[in-house]
PDB file of C-alpha atoms in Angstrom:
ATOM      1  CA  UNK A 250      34.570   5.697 -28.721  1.00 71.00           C
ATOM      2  CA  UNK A 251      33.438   1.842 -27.906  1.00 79.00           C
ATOM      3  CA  UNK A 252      30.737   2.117 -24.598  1.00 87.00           C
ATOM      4  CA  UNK A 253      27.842   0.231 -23.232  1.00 93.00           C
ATOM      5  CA  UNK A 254      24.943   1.919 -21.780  1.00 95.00           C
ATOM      6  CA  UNK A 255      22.904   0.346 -19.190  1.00 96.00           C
ATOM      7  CA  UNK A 256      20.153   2.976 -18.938  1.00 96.00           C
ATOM      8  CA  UNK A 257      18.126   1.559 -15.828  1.00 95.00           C
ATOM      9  CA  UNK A 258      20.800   1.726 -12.290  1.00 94.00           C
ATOM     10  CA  UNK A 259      17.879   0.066 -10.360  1.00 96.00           C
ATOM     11  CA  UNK A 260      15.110  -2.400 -11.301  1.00 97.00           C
ATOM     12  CA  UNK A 261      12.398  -3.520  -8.865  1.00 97.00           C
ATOM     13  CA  UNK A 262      10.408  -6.199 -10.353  1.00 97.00           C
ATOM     14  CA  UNK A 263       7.673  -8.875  -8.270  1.00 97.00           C
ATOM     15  CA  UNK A 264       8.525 -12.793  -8.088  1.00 97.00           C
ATOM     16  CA  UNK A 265       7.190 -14.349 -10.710  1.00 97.00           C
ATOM     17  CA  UNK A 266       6.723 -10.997 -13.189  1.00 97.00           C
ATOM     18  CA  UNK A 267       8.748 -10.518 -16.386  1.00 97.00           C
ATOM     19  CA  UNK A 268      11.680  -8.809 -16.368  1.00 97.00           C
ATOM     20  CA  UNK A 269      14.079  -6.842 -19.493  1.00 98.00           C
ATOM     21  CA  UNK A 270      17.371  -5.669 -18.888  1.00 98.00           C
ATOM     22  CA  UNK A 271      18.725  -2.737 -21.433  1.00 98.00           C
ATOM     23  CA  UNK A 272      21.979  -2.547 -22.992  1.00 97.00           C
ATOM     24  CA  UNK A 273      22.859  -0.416 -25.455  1.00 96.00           C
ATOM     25  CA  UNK A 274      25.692  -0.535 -27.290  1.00 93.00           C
ATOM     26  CA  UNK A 275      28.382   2.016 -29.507  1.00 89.00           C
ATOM     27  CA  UNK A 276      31.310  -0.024 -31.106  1.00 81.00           C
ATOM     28  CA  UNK A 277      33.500   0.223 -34.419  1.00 74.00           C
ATOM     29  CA  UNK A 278      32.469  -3.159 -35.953  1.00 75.00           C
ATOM     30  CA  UNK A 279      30.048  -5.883 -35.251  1.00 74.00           C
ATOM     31  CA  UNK A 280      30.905  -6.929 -31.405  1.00 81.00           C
ATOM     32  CA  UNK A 281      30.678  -9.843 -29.235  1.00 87.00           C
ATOM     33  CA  UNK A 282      28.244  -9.233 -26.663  1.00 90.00           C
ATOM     34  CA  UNK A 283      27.577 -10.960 -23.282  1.00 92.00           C
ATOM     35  CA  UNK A 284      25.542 -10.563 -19.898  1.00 95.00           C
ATOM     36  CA  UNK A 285      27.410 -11.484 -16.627  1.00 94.00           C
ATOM     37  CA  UNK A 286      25.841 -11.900 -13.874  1.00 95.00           C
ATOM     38  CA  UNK A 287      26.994 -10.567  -9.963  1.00 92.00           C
ATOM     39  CA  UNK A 288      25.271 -11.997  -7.239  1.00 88.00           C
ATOM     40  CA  UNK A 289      26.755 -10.532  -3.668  1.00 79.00           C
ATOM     41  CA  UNK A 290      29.747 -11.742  -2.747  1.00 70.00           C
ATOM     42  CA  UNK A 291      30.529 -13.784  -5.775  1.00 75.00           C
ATOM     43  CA  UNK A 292      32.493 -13.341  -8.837  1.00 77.00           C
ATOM     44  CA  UNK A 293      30.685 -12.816 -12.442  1.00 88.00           C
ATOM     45  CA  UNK A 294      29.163 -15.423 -13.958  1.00 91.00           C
ATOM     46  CA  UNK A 295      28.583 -15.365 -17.537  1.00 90.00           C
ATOM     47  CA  UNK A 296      24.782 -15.927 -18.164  1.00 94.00           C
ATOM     48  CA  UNK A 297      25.274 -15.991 -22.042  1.00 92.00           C
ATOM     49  CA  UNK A 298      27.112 -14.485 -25.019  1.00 90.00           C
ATOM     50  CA  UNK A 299      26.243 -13.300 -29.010  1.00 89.00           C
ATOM     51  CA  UNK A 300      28.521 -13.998 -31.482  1.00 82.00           C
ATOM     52  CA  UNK A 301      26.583 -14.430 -34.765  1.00 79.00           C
ATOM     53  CA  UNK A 302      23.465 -16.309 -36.534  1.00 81.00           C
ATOM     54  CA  UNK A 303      20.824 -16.267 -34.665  1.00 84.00           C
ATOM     55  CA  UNK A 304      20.190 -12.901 -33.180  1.00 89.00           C
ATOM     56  CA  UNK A 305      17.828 -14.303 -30.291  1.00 95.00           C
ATOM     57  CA  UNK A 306      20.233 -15.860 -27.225  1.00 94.00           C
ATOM     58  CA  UNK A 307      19.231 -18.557 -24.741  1.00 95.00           C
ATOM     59  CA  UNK A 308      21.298 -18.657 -21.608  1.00 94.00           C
ATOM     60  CA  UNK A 309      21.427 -20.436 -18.126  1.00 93.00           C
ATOM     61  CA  UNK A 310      18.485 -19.659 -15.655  1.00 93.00           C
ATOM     62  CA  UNK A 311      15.913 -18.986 -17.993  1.00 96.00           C
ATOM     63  CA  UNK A 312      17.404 -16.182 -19.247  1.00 97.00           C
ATOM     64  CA  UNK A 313      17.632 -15.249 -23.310  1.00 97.00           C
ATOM     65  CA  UNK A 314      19.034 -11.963 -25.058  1.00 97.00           C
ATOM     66  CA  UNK A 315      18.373 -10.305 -28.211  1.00 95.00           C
ATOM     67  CA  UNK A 316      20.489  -8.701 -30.438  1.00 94.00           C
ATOM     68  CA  UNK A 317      18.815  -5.972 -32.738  1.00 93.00           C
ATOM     69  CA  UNK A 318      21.772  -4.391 -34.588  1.00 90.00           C
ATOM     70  CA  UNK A 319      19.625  -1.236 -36.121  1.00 91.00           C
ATOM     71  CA  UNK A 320      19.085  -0.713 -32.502  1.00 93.00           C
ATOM     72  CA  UNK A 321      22.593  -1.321 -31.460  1.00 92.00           C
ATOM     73  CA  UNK A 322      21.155  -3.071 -28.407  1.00 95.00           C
ATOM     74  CA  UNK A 323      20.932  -6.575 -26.785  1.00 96.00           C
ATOM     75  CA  UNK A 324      18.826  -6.669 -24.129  1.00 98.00           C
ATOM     76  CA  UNK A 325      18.280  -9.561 -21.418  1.00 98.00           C
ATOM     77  CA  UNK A 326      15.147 -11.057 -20.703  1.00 98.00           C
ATOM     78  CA  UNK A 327      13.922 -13.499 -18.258  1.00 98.00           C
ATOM     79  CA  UNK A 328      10.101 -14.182 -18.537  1.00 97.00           C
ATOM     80  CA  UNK A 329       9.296 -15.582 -14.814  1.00 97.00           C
ATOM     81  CA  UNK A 330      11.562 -13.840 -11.994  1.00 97.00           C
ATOM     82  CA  UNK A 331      12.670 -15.999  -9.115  1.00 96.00           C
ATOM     83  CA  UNK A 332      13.896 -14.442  -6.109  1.00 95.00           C
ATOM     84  CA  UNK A 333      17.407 -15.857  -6.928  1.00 94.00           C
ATOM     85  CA  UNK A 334      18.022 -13.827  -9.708  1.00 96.00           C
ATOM     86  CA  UNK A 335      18.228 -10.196  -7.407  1.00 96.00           C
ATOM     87  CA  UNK A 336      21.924  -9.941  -8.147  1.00 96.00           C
ATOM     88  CA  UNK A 337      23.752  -6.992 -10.550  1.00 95.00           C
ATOM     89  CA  UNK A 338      23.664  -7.692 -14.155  1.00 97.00           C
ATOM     90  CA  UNK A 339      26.296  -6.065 -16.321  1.00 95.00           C
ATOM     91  CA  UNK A 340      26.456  -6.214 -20.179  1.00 96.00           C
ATOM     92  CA  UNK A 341      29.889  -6.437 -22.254  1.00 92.00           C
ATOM     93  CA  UNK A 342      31.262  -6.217 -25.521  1.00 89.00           C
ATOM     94  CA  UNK A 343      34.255  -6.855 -27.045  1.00 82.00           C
ATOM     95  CA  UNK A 344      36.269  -7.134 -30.325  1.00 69.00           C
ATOM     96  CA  UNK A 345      34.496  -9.662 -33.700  1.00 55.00           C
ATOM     97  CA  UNK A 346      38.322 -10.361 -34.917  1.00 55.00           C
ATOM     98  CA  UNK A 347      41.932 -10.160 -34.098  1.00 58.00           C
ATOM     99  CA  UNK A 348      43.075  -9.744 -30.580  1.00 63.00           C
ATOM    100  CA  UNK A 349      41.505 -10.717 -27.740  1.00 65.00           C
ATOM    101  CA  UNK A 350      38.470 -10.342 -25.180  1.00 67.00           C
ATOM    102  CA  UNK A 351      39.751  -7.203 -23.903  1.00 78.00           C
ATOM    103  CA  UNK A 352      35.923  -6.385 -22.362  1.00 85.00           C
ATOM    104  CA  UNK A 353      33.909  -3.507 -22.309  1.00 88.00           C
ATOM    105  CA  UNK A 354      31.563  -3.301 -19.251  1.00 91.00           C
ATOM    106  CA  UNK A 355      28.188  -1.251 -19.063  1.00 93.00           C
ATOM    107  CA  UNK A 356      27.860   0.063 -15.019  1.00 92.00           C
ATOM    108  CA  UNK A 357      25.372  -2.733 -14.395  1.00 94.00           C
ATOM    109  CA  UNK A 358      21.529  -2.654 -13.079  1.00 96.00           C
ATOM    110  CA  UNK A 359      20.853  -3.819 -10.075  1.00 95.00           C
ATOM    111  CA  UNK A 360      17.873  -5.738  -9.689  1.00 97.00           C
ATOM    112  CA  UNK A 361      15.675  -6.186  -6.667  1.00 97.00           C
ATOM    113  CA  UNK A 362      13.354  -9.323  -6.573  1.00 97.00           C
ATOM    114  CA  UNK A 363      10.115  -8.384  -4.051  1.00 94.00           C
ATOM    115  CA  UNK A 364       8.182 -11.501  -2.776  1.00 88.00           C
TER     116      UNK A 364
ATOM    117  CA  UNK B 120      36.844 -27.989 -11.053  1.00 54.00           C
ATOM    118  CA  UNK B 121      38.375 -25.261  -9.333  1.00 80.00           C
ATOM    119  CA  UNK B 122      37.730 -21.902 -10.074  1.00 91.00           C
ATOM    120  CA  UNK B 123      39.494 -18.447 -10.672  1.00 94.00           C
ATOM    121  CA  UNK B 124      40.542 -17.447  -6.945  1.00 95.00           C
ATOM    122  CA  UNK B 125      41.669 -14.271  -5.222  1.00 96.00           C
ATOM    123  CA  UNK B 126      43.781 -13.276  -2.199  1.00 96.00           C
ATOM    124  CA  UNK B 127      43.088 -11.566  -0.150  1.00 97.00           C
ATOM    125  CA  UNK B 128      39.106 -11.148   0.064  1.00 94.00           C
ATOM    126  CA  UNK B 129      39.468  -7.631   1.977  1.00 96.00           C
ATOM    127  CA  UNK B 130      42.224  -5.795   2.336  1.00 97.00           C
ATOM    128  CA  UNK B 131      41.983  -2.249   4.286  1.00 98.00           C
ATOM    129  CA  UNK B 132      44.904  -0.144   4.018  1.00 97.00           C
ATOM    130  CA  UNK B 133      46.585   3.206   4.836  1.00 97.00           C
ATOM    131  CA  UNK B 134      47.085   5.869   1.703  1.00 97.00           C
ATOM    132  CA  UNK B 135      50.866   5.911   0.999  1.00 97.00           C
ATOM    133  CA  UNK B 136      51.032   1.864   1.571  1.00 97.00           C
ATOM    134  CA  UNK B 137      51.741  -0.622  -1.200  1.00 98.00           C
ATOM    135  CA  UNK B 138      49.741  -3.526  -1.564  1.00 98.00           C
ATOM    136  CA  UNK B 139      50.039  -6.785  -3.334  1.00 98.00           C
ATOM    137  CA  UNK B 140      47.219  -8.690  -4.505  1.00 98.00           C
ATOM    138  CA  UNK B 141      46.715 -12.305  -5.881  1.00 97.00           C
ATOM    139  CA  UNK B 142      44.616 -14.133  -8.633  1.00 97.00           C
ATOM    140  CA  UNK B 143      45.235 -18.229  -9.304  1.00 96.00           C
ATOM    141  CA  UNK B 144      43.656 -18.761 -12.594  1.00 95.00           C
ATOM    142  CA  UNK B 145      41.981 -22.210 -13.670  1.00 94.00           C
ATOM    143  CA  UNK B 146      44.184 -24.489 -14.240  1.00 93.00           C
ATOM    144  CA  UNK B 147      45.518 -25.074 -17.946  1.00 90.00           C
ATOM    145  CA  UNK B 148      44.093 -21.477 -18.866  1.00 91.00           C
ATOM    146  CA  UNK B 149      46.657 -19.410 -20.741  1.00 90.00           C
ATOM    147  CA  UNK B 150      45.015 -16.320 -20.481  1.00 91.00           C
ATOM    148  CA  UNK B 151      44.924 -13.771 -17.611  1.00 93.00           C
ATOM    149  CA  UNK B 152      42.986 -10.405 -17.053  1.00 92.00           C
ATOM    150  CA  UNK B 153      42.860  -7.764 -14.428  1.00 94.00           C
ATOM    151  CA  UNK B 154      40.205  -5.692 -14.055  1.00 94.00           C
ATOM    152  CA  UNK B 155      38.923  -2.473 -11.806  1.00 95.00           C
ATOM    153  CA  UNK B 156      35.440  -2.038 -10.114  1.00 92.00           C
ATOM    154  CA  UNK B 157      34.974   1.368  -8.161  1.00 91.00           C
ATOM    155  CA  UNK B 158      31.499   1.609  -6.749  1.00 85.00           C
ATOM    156  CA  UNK B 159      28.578   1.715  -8.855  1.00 77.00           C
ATOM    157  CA  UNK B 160      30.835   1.710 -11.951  1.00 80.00           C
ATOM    158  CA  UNK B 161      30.893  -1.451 -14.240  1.00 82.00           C
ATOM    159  CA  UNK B 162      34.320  -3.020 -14.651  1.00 88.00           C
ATOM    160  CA  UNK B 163      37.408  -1.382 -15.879  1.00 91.00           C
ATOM    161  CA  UNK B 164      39.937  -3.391 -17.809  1.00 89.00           C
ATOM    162  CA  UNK B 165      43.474  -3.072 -16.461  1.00 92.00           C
ATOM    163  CA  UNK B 166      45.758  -5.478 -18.037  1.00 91.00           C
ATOM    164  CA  UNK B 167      46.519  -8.957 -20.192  1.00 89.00           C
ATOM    165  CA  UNK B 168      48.341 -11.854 -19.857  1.00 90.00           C
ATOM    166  CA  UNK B 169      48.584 -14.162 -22.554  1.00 87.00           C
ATOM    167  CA  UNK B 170      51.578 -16.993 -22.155  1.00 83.00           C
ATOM    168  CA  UNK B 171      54.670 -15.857 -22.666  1.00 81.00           C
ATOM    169  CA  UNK B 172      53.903 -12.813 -24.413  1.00 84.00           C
ATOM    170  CA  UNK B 173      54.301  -9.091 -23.412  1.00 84.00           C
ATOM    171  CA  UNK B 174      51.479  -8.018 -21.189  1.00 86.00           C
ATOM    172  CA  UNK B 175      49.153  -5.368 -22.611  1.00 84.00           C
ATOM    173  CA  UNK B 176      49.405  -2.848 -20.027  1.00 85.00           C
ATOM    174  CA  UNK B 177      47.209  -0.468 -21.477  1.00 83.00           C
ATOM    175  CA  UNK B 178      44.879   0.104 -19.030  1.00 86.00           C
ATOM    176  CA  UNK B 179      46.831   0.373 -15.488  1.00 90.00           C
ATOM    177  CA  UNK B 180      45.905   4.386 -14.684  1.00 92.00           C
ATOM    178  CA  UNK B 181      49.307   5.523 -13.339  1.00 93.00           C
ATOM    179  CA  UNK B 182      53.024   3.900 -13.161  1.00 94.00           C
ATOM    180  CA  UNK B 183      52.186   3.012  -9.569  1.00 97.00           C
ATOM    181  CA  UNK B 184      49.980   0.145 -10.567  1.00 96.00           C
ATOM    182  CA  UNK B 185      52.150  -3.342 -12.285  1.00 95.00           C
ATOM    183  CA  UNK B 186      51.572  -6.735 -12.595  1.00 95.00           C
ATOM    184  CA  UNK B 187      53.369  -9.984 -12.902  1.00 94.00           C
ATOM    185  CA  UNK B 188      52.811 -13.248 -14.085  1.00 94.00           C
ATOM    186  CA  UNK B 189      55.026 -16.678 -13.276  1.00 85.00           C
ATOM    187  CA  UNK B 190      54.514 -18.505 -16.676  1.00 81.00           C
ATOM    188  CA  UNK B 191      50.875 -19.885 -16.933  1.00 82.00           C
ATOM    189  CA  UNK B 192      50.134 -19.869 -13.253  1.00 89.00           C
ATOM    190  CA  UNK B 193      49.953 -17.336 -10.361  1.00 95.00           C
ATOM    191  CA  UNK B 194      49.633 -13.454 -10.930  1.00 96.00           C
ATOM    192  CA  UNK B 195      49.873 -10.111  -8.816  1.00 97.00           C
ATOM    193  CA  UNK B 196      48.648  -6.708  -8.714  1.00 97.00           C
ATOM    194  CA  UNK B 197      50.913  -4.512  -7.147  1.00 97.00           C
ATOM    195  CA  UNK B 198      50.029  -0.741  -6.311  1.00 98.00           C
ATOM    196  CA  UNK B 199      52.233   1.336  -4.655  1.00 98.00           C
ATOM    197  CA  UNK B 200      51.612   4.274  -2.609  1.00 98.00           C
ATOM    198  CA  UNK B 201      48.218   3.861  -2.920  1.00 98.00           C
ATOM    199  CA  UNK B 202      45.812   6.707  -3.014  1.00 97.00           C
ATOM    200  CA  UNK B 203      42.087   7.237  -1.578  1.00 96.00           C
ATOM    201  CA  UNK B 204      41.041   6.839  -5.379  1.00 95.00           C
ATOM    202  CA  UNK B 205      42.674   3.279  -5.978  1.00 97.00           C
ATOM    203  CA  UNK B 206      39.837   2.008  -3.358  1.00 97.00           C
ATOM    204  CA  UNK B 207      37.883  -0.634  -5.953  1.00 97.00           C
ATOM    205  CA  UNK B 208      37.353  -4.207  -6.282  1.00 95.00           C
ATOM    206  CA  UNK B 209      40.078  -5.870  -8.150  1.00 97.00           C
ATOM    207  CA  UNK B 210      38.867  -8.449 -10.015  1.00 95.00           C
ATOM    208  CA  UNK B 211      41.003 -11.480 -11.864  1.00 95.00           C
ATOM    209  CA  UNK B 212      39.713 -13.554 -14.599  1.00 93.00           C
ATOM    210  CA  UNK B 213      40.888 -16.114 -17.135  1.00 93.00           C
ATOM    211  CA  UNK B 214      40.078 -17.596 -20.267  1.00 90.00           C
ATOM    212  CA  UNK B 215      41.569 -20.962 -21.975  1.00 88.00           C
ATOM    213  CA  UNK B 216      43.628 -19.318 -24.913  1.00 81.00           C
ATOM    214  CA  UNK B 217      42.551 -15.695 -24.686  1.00 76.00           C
ATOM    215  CA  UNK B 218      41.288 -15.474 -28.406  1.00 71.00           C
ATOM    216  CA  UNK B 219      38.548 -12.703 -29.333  1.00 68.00           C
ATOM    217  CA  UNK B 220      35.280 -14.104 -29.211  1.00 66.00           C
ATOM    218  CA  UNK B 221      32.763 -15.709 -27.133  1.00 63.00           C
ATOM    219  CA  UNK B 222      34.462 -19.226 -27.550  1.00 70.00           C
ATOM    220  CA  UNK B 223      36.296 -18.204 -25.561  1.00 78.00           C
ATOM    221  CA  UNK B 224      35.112 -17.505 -22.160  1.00 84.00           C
ATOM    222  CA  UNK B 225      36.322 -15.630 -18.895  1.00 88.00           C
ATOM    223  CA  UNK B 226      35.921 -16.675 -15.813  1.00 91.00           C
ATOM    224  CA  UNK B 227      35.448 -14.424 -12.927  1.00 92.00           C
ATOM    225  CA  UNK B 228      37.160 -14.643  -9.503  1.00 93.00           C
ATOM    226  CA  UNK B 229      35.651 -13.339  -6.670  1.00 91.00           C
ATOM    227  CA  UNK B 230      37.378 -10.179  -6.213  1.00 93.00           C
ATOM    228  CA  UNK B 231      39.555  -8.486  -3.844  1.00 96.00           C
ATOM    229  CA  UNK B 232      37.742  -5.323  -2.113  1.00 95.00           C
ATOM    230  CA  UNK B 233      40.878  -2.940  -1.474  1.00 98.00           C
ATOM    231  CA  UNK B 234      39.732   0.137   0.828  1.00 97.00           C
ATOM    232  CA  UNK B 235      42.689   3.100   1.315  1.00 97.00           C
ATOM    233  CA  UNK B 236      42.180   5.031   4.288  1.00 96.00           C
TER     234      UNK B 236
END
């Protein structure tokens, strides 16, 4: 069956210290994948998407993903942490060909930003 | 531009009650999608819209759950005789043709938080 695995529910991090976000994937074919972002109150906001080539992702707010498909992963990184980014992250996949984005959703990690 | 939006923000009612619930997608987007949110859960897809095509209504949970869409434009979620379980965020998105792939990109509304006493 096609699932995403977001292993970590919580993540504390400090301002300023590196952060990595895991998703693990189990899917059929060769997926799309993409991070959203959820900050309170707000609707998701995609932060960036895979689709092929280069396996290493750059997104908006400093964020980049990589996809390692012997892993069956793509996890999200953000080197320097800003207190803007404590919001829920959630990781997706959906179908390489035919149809359409009919999205898979891991059950997101929240992440806490201390000053 | 305007964004995906979503009426109402809240909406608190008693088990047994229908309730109606609206998404205006971007403007020009042909695509539509419904999706579920119960707490601490990640998002659960509930149904399609793509122009004038039938919906796929393969993920609504029960016959009490439908949706419509008027052409291109405004859609509703309606659930009737809602149940303690049905409490979620409901949240619309849409997408400029609805292909597969990342070209193509949803975008999010805000959500509708439905609580069933």
């Amino acid at each position: 069956a096609q699932s995403v695995t977001q292993p970590d529910i919580h993540i504390t991090v400090s301002e300023g210290a590196s952060l990595e976000l895991r998703c693990n994937y189990s899917y059929g074919a060769t997926p799309y994948l993409f991070w959203y972002v959820q900050s309170p109150g707000q609707g998701l906001q995609l932060l960036l998407k895979y689709f092929s080539g280069d396996t290493l992702v750059q997104g908006i707010k400093g964020f980049e993903a990589e996809f390692k498909r012997s892993q069956s992963s793509f996890n999200l990184r953000k080197p320097s942490v800003h207190w803007s980014d404590a919001a829920e992250y959630f990781c997706a996949v959906g179908p390489f060909s035919g149809g359409y984005n009919k999205l898979i959703f891991g059950a997101g990690t929240r992440l806490a930003v201390h000053p | 531009g305007a964004g995906v939006s979503q009426s109402p923000s809240n909406k608190v009612t008693e088990k047994g009650k229908d309730v109606e619930l609206r998404c205006d997608p971007i403007s020009g987007h042909t695509a539509l999608y419904w999706y579920r949110q119960r707490l601490g859960q990640g998002l659960e897809f509930l149904i399609y819209f793509q122009g004038n095509s039938a919906p796929d209504k393969s993920g609504l949970p029960s016959d009490r759950f439908s949706a419509e869409r008027t052409g291109e434009s405004v859609s509703t979620l309606t659930i009737q005789r809602t149940q303690q379980e049905d409490s979620a965020v409901y949240l619309c998105a849409s997408s400029l043709a609805g292909l597969a792939g990342p070209r193509d990109t949803q975008y999010f509304g805000p959500g509708t938080r439905l609580t069933v006493l």
